[in-house]
Short mmCIF file of C-alpha atoms and ligand atoms in Angstrom, two decimals:
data_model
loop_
_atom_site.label_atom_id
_atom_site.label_comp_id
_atom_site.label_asym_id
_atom_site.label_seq_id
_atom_site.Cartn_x
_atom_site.Cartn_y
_atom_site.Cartn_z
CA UNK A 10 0.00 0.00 0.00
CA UNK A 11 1.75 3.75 -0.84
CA UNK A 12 1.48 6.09 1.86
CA UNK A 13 -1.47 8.76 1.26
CA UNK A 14 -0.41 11.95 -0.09
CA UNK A 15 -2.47 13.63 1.86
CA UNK A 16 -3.70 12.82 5.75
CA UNK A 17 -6.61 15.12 5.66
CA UNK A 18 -8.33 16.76 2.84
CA UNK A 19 -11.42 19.41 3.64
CA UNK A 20 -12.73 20.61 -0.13
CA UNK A 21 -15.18 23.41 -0.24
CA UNK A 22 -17.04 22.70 3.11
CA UNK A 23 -19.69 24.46 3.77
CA UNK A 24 -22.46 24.50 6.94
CA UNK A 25 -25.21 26.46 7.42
CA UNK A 26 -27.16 26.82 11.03
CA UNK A 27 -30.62 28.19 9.56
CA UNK A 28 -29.17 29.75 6.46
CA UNK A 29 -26.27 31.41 8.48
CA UNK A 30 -22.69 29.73 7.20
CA UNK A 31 -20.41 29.02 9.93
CA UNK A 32 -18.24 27.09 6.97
CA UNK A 33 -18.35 28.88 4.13
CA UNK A 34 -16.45 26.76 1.26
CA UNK A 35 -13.43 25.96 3.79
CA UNK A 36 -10.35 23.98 2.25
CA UNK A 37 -7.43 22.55 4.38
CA UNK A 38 -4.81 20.39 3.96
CA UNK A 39 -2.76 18.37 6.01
CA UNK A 40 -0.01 15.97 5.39
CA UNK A 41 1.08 12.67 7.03
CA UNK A 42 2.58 13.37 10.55
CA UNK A 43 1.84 17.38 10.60
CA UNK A 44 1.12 19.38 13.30
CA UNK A 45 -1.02 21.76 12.60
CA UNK A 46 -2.59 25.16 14.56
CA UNK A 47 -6.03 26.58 13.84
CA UNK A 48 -7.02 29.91 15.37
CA UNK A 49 -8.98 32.43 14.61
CA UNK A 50 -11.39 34.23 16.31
CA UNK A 51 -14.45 33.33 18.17
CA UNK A 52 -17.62 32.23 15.64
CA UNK A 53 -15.04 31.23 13.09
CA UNK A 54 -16.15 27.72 12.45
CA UNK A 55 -13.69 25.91 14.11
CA UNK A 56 -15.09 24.03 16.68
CA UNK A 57 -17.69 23.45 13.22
CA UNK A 58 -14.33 22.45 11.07
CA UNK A 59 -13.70 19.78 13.94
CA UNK A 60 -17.29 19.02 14.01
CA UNK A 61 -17.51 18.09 10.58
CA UNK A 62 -14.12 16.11 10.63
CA UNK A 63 -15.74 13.86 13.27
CA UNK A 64 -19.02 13.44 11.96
CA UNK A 65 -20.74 15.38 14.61
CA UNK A 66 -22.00 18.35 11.83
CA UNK A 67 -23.03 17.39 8.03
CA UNK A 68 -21.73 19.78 5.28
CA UNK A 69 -24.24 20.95 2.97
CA UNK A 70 -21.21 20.75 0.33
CA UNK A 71 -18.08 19.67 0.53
CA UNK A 72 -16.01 16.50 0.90
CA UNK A 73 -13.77 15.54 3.88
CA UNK A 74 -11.65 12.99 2.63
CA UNK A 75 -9.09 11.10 5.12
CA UNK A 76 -5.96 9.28 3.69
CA UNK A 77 -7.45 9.80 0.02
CA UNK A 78 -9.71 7.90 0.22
CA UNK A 79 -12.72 8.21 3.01
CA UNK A 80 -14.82 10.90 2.65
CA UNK A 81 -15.57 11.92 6.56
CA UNK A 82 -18.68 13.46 5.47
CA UNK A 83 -20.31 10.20 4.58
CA UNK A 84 -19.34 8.34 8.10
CA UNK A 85 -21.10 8.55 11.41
CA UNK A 86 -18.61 9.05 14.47
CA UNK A 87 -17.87 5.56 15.29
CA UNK A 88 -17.08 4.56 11.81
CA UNK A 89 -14.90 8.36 12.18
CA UNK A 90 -12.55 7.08 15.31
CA UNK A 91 -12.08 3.29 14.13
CA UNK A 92 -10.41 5.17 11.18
CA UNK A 93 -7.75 6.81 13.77
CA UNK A 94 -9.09 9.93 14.36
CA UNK A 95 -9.44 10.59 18.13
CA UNK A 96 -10.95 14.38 19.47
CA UNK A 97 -10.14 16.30 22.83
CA UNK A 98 -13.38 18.15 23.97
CA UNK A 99 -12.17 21.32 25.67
CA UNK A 100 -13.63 20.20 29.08
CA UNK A 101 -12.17 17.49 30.90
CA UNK A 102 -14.16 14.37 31.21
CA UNK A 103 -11.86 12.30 33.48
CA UNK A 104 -13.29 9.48 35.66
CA UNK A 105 -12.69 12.19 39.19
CA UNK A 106 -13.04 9.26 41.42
CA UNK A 107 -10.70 6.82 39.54
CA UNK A 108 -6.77 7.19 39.83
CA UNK A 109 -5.03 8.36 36.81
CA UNK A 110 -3.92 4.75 35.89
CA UNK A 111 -7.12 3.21 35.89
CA UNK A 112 -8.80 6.05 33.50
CA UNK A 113 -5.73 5.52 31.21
CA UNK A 114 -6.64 1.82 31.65
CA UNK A 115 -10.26 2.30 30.88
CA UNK A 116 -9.46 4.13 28.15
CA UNK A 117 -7.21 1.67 26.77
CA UNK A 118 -10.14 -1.16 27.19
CA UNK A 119 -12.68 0.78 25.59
CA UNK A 120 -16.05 0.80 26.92
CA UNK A 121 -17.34 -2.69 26.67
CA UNK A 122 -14.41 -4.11 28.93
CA UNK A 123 -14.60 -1.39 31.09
CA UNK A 124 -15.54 -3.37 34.27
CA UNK A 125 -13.78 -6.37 33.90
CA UNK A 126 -10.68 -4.53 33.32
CA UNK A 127 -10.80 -2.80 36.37
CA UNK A 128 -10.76 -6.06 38.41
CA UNK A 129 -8.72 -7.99 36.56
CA UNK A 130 -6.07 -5.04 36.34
CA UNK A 131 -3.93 -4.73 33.55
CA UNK A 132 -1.71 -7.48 31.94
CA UNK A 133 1.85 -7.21 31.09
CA UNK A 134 1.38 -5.35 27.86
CA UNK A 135 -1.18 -3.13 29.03
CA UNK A 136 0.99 -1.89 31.66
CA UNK A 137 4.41 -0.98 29.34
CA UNK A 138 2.00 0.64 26.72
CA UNK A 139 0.41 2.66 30.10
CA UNK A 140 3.67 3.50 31.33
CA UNK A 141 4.89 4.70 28.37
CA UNK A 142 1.68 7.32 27.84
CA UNK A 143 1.97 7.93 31.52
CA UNK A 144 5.85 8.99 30.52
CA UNK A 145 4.10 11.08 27.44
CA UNK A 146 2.10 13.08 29.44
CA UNK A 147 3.62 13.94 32.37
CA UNK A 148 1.58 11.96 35.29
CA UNK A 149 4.02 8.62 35.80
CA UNK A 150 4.88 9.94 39.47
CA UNK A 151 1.10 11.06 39.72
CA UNK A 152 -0.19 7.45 38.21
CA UNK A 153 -1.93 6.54 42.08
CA UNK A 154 -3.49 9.65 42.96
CA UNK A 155 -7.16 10.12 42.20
CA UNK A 156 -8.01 11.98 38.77
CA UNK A 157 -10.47 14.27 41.02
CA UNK A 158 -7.43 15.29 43.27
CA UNK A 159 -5.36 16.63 39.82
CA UNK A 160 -4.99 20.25 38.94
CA UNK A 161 -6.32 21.63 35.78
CA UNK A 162 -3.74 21.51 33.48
CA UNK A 163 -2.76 17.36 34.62
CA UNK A 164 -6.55 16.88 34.01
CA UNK A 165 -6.31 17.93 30.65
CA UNK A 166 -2.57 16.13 29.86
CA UNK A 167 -4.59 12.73 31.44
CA UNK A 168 -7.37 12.82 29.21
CA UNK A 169 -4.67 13.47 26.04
CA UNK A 170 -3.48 10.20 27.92
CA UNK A 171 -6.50 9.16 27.56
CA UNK A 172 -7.10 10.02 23.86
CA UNK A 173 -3.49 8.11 23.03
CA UNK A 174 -4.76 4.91 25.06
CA UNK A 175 -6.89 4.97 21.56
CA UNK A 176 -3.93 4.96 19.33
CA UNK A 177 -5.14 7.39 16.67
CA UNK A 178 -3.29 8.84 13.91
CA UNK A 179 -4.89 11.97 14.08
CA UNK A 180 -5.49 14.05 17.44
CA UNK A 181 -7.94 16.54 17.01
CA UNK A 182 -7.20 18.94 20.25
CA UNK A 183 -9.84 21.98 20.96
CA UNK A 184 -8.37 25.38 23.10
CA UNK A 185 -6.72 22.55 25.18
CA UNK A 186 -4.96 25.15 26.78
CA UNK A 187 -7.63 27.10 27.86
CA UNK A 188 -7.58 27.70 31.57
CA UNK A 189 -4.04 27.35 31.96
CA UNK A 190 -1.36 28.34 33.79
CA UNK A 191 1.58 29.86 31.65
CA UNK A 192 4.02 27.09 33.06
CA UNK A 193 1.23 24.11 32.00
CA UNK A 194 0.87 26.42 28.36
CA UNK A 195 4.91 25.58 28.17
CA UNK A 196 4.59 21.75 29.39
CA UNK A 197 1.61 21.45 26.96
CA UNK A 198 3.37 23.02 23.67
CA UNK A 199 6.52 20.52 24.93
CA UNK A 200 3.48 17.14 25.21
CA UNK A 201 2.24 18.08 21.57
CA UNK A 202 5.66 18.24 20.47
CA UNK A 203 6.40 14.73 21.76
CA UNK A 204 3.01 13.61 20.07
CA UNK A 205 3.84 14.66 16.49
CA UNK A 206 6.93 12.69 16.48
CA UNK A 207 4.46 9.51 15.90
CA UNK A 208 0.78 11.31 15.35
CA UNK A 209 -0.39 13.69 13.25
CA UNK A 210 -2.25 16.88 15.21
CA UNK A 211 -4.77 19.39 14.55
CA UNK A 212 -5.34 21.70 17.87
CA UNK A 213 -7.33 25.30 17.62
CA UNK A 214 -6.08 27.90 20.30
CA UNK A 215 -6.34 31.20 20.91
CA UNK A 216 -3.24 31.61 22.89
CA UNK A 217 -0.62 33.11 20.46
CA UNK A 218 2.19 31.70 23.02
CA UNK A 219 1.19 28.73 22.87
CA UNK A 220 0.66 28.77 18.89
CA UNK A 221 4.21 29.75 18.39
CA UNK A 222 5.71 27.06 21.36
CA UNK A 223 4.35 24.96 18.84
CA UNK A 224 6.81 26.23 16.02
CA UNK A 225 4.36 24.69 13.48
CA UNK A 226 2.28 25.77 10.23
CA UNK A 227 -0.37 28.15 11.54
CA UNK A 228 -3.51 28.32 9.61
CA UNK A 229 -6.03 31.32 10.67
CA UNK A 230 -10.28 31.00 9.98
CA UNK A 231 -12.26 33.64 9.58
CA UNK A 232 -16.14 33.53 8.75
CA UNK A 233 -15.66 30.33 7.75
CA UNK A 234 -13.04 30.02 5.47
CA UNK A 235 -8.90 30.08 5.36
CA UNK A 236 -8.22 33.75 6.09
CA UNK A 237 -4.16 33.17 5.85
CA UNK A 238 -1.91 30.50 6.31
CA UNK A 239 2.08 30.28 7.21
CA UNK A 240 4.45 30.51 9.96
CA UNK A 241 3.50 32.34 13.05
CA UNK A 242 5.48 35.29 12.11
CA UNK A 243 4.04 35.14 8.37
CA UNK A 244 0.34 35.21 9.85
CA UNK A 245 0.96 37.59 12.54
CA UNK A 246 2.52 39.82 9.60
CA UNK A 247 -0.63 39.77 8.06
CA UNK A 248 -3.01 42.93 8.06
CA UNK A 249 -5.80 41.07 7.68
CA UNK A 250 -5.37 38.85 10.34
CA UNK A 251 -4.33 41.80 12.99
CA UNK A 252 -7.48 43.34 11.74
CA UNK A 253 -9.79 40.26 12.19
CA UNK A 254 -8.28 38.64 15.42
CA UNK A 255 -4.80 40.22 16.68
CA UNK A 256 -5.16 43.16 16.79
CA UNK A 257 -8.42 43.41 18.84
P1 ADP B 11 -15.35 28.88 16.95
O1 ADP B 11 -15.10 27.53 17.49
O2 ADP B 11 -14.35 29.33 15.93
O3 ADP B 11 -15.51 29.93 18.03
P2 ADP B 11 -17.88 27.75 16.10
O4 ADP B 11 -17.52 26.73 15.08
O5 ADP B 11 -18.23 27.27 17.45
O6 ADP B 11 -16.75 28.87 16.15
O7 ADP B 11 -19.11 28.58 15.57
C1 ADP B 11 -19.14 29.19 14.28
C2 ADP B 11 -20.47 29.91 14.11
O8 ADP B 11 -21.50 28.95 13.96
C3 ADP B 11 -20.86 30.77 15.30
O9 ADP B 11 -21.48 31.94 14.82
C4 ADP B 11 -21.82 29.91 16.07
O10 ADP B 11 -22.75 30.70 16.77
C5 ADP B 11 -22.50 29.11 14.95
N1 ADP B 11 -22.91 27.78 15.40
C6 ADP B 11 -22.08 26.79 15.78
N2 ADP B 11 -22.79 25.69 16.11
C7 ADP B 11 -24.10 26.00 15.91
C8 ADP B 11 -25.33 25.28 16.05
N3 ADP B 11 -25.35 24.00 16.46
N4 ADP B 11 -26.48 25.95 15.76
C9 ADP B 11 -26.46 27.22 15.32
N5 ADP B 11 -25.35 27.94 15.17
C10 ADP B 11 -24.17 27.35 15.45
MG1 MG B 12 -14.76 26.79 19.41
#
C-alpha cells in the first residue's frame, strides 16, 4: 500500500445553522505526521471544522476525505474514530473518582471491557503501553493519585493520555490550553511536540504563546473560510489577520 499523499483533505465545506454559514467553502490540507494550529477568532467555524471532521455536523457541500480515500462526510462518528481519528473536547471528562492509571486503563479497554478490566487489572502489555503514555504526558509519578485530586492543566494532559490509550493517527485537540497556567501552556506546547513525532495533530487555540511554542504551520479561519496561512510570524505579519483577530 503507498502512503497517502495527503492525511486530511477538507474541499469546499460548507455548513449552514438556519441559512447562516459558519463554513463557508473551507479547504485545508494536512499531510502525514503534521502538526497543525487553527485559530482564529471566536464564531469562526472551528469548533464546526472539527465538528464536521468527526461526523458530529453534516456539510451541505463539501467533501472531507481522510488518507485519500474516506470521505468523513459520509461516516457517522464511530465509523470516524475506528479510522484513527481521536478528538479532545475542551472540558475534561476524566473518571474524578478513579486514579489516573485506571482512566488511562479504561481508556485503553474501551467501553465494553470497562468493568472487567478494572478487576482484573492490567496485563503485562497493558501496563508498558500505560507506562509509556503515563511517561508522554507527564503523570508517571502522579499514576496513584485520584483523577479528582489533579490540577487543571494534569486533568487535561490525562485525558490526552487518555485520547493516546486509543492509538489514533490523528489528534484533534480543541483550546486545550484554555484555563491554563503559563508554566502548564509551556509543558503542553513541549506534550504536543512529543506527540507529532508519531501522530499527526490538529489543535485550535487562541493563545498566540502557545501557537508559536508549537513552532508549526499556523492556519487562521475567519467567517468560515482560510483567512491566511504560514508561519506564526508570516500570519501575525498579516493585516488582515491583525485586523480580524490580533489586533483586537
Ligand atoms: P469557533 O469555534 O471558531 O468559536 P464555532 O464553530 O463554534 O466557532 O461557531 C461558528 C459559528 O456557527 C458561530 O457563529 C456559532 O454561533 C455558529 N454555530 C455553531 N454551532 C451552531 C449550532 N449547532 N447551531 C447554530 N449555530 C451554530
Ligand atoms: Mg470553538
Amino acid at each position: 500500500m503507498s502512503a497517502p499523499a495527503t492525511l486530511l483533505y477538507l474541499d469546499g465545506i460548507t455548513v449552514s445553522f438556519d441559512g447562516f454559514r459558519a463554513l463557508n467553502a473551507l479547504s485545508l490540507i494536512i499531510e502525514p505526521g503534521e502538526m497543525r494550529a487553527v485559530i482564529g477568532p471566536n464564531g469562526a467555524g472551528k469548533t464546526t471544522m472539527m465538528d464536521v471532521i468527526t461526523g458530529r455536523a453534516r456539510p451541505d457541500f463539501g467533501r472531507a476525505l481522510f488518507r485519500d480515500s474516506h470521505d468523513l462526510t459520509r461516516l457517522d462518528e464511530p465509523a470516524i474514530a475506528a479510522l484513527g481519528i481521536g478528538r479532545k473536547f475542551q472540558k475534561p471528562t476524566v473518571f474524578e473518582t478513579h486514579t489516573v492509571f485506571d482512566n488511562l486503563l479504561l481508556a485503553l479497554a474501551g467501553d465494553r471491557r470497562v468493568r472487567a478490566s478494572l478487576r482484573g487489572g492490567a496485563s503485562a502489555s497493558e501496563r508498558e503501553r500505560l507506562a509509556a503514555i503515563l511517561d508522554t504526558v507527564h503523570l508517571a509519578e502522579h499514576r496513584h493519585r485520584r483523577a479528582g485530586a489533579l490540577s487543571h492543566g494534569q486533568k487535561q494532559w490525562l485525558e490526552i493520555g487518555m485520547l493516546l490509550a486509543q492509538e489514533p493517527d490523528l489528534l484533534l485537540l480543541d483550546e486545550p490550553v484554555a484555563g491554563m497556567t503559563d508554566a502548564e501552556t509551556e509543558e503542553t506546547a513541549d506534550l504536543l511536540r512529543r506527540i507529532n513525532r508519531d501522530h499527526s495533530v490538529l489543535v485550535v487555540e487562541h493563545d498566540i504563546a502557545f501557537v508559536r511554542a508549537l513552532g508549526v504551520k499556523v492556519t487562521v479561519l475567519h467567517e468560515g473560510a482560510v483567512l491566511a496561512e504560514g508561519s506564526i510570524d508570516h500570519v501575525s505579519a498579516d493585516p488582515r489577520v491583525v485586523e480580524v483577530y490580533l489586533g483586537r
